CSV table of C-alpha atoms in Angstrom, one decimal:
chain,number,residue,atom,x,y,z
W,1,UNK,CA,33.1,97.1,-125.1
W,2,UNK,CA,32.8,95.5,-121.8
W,3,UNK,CA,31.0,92.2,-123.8
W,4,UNK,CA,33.8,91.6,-125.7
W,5,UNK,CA,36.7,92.1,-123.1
W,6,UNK,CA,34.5,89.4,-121.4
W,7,UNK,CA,34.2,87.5,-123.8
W,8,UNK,CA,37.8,87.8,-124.6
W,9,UNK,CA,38.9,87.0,-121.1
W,10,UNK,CA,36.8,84.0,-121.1
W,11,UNK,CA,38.3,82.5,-124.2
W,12,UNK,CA,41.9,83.2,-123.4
W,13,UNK,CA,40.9,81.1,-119.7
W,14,UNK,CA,39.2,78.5,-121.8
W,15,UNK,CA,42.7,77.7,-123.6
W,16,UNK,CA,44.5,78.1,-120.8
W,17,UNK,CA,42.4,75.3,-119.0
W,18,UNK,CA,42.9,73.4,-122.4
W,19,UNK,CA,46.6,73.4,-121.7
W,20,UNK,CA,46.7,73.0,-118.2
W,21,UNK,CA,44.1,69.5,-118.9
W,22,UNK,CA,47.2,68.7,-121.4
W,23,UNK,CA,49.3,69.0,-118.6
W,24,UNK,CA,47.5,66.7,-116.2
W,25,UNK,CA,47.3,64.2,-118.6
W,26,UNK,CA,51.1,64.1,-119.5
W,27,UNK,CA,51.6,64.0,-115.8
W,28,UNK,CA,49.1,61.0,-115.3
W,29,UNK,CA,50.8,59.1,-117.7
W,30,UNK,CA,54.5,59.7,-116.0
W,31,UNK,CA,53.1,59.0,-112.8
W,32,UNK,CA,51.7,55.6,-114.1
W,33,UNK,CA,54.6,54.8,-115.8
W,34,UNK,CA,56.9,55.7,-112.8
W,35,UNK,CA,54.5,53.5,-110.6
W,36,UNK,CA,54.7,50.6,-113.0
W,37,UNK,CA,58.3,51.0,-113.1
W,38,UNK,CA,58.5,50.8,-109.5
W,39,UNK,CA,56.5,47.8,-108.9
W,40,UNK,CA,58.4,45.7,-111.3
W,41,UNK,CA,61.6,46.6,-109.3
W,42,UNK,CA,59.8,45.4,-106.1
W,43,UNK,CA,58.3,42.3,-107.5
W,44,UNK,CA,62.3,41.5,-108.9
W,45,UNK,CA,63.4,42.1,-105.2
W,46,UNK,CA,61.2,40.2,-103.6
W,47,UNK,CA,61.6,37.2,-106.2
W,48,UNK,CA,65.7,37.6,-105.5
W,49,UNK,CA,64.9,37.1,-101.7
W,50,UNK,CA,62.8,34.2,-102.4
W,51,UNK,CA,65.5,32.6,-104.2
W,52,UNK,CA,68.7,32.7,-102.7
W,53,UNK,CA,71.6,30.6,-103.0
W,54,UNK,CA,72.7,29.0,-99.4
W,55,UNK,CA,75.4,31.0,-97.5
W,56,UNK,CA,79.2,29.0,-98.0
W,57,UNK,CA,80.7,27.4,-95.3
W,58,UNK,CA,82.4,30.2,-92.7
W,59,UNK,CA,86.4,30.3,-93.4
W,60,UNK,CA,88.6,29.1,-90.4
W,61,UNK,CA,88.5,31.5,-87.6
W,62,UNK,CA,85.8,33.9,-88.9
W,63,UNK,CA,82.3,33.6,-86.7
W,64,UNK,CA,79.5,31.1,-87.7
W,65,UNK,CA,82.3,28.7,-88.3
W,66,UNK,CA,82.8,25.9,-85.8
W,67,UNK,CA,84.4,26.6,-82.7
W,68,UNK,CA,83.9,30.3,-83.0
W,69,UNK,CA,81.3,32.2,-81.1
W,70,UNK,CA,78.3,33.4,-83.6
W,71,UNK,CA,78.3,37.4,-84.4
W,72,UNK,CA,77.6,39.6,-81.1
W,73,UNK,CA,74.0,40.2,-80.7
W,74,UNK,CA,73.8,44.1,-80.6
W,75,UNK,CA,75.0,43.7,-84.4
W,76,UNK,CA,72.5,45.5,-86.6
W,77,UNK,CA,70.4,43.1,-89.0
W,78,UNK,CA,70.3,44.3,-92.6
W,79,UNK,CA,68.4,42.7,-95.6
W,80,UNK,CA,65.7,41.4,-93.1
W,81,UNK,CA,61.9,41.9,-92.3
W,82,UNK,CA,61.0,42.4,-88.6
W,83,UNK,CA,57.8,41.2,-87.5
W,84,UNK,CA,56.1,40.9,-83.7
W,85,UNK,CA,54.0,38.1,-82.6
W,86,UNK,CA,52.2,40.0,-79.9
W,87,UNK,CA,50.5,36.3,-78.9
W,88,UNK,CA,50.6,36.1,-75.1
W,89,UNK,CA,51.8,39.1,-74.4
W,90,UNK,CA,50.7,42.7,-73.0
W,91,UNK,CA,49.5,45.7,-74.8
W,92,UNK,CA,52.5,48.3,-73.8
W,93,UNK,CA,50.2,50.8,-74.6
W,94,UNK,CA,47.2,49.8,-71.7
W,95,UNK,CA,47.4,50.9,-68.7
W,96,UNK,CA,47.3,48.6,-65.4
W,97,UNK,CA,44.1,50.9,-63.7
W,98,UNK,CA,42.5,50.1,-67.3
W,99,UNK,CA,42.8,46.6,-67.3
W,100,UNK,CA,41.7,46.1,-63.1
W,101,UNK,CA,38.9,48.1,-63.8
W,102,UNK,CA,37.7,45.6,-66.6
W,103,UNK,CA,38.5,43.4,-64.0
W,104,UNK,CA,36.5,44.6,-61.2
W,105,UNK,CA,33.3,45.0,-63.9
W,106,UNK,CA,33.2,41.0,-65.5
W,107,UNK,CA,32.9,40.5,-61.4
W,108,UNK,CA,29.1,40.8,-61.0
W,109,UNK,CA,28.7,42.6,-57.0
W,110,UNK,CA,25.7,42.0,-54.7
W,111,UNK,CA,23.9,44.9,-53.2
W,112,UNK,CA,25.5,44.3,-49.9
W,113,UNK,CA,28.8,44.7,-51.4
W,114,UNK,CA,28.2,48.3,-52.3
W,115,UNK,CA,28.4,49.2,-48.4
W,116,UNK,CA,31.3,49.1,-46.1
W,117,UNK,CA,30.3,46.8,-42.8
W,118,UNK,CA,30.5,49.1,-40.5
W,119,UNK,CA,27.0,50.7,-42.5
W,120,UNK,CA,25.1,46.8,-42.3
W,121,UNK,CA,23.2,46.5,-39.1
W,122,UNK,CA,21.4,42.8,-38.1
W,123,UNK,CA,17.7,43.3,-37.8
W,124,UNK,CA,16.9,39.5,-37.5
W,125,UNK,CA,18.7,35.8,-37.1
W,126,UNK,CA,17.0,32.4,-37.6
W,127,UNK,CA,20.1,30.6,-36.2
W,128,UNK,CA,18.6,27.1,-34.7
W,129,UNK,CA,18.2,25.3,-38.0
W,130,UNK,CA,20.3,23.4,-40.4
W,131,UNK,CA,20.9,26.2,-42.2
W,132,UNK,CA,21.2,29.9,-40.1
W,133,UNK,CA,20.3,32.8,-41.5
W,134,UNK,CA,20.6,36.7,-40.9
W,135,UNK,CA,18.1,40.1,-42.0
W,136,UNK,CA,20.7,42.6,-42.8
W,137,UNK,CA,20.1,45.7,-43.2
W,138,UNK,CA,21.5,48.3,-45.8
W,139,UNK,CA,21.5,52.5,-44.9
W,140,UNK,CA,19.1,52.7,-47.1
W,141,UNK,CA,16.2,50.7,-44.9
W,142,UNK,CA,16.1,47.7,-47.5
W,143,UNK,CA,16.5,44.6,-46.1
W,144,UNK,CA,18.4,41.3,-47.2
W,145,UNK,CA,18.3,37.5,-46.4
W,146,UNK,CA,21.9,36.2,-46.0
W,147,UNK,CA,23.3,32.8,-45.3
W,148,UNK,CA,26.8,31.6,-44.0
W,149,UNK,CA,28.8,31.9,-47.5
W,150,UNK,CA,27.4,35.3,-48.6
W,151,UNK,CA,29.3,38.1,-49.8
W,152,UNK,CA,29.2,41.4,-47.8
W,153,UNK,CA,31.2,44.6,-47.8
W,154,UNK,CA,33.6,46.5,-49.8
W,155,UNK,CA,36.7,44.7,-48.7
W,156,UNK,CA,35.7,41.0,-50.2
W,157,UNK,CA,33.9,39.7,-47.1
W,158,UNK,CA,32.1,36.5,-46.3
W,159,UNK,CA,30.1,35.9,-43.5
W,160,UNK,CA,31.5,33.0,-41.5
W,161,UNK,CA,29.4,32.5,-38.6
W,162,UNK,CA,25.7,33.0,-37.7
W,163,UNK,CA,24.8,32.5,-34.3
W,164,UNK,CA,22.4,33.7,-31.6
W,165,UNK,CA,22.5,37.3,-32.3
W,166,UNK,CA,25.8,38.0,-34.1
W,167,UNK,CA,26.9,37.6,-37.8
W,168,UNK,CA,30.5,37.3,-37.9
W,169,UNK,CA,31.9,38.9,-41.3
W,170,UNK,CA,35.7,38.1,-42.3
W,171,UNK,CA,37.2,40.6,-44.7
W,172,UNK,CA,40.6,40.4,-46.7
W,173,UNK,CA,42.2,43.6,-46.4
W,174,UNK,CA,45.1,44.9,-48.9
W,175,UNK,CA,48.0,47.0,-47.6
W,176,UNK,CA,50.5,49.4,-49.3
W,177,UNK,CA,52.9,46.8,-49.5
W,178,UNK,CA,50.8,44.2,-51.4
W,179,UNK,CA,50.6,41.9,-48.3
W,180,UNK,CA,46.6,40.9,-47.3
W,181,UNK,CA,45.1,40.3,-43.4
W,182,UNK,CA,42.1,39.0,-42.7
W,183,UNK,CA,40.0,40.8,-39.9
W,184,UNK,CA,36.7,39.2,-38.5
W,185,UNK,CA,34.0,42.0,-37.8
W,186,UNK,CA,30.7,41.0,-35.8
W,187,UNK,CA,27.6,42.4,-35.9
W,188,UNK,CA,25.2,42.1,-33.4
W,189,UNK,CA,21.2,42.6,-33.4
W,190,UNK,CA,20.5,46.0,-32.1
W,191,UNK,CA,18.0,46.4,-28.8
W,192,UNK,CA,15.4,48.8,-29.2
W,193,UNK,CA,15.0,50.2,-25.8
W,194,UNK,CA,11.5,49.7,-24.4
W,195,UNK,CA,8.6,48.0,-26.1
């Protein structure tokens, strides 16, 4: 008995998914045939817009004629495409911070510039030659060989002057308002006491 209520219930759901695979097909076909139908109507469209007859001269007194101021320009545009030309222009959608920060990493930075001047000290200066130059030396111990020219510190500086036992550094400084100052810093060679 149970065998052939299955096998019952199976047949009857056998033709049922016969009819329902009728269904999908029919509505295939309308969809197809809807879709066709639809991109003939577009293709006419866009062949009427293609092909339109020029405007006729404006009537006395009505605007586009001459004389008469054109159309205001908060009149909404019908029957026309818009398109953007984002060519030289900003991505609304970046942020500023975003776009310094890929700023500030194409800019390669010497080790020096990781430090603020105030952490350098002068070890060494070979000043009585053509060209002077300076041991600096970073928190860490590690020691650099720097002429006039070089890069040091956070806040952009260059080191303008070597001389007897000073390095004068000139940093740019950036205020609140936007405005920069220049500030020179010196640092002087160190003495141990005794030895």
């Amino acid at each position: 008995m149970r065998f052939l209520a299955t096998t019952m219930l199976i047949v009857l759901l056998a033709l049922g998914g016969c009819k329902d695979e009728a269904k999908i097909e029919a509505s295939k076909a309308e969809f197809d045939k809807e879709r066709s139908e639809l991109m003939a109507r577009l293709k006419r469209k866009k062949a009427e817009k293609v092909v339109q007859a020029p405007k006729p001269a404006a009537a006395p007194g009505a605007p586009g004629a001459p004389g008469v101021p054109d159309a205001p320009a908060f009149a909404p545009v019908t029957d026309k495409e818009f398109s953007y030309d984002p060519t030289g222009l900003r991505d609304p959608f970046r942020s500023f911070e975003w776009e310094r920060d890929l700023l500030a990493e194409t800019e390669m930075r010497g080790p020096l510039e990781e430090f603020d001047v105030s952490q350098l000290s002068v070890v060494g200066v070979v000043w009585n030659v053509g060209n002077a130059r300076a041991l600096i030396q970073d928190p860490s111990g590690q020691g650099f060989i720097v002429s006039e020219g070089a890069r040091v510190g956070k806040n952009e500086g260059r080191i303008i002057k070597i001389d007897d036992s000073v390095v004068v550094v000139k940093e740019t400084y950036v205020d609140l308002m936007g405005q920069e100052s220049t500030k020179d810093i010196e640092l002087r060679i160190r003495r141990s006491e005794g030895g």
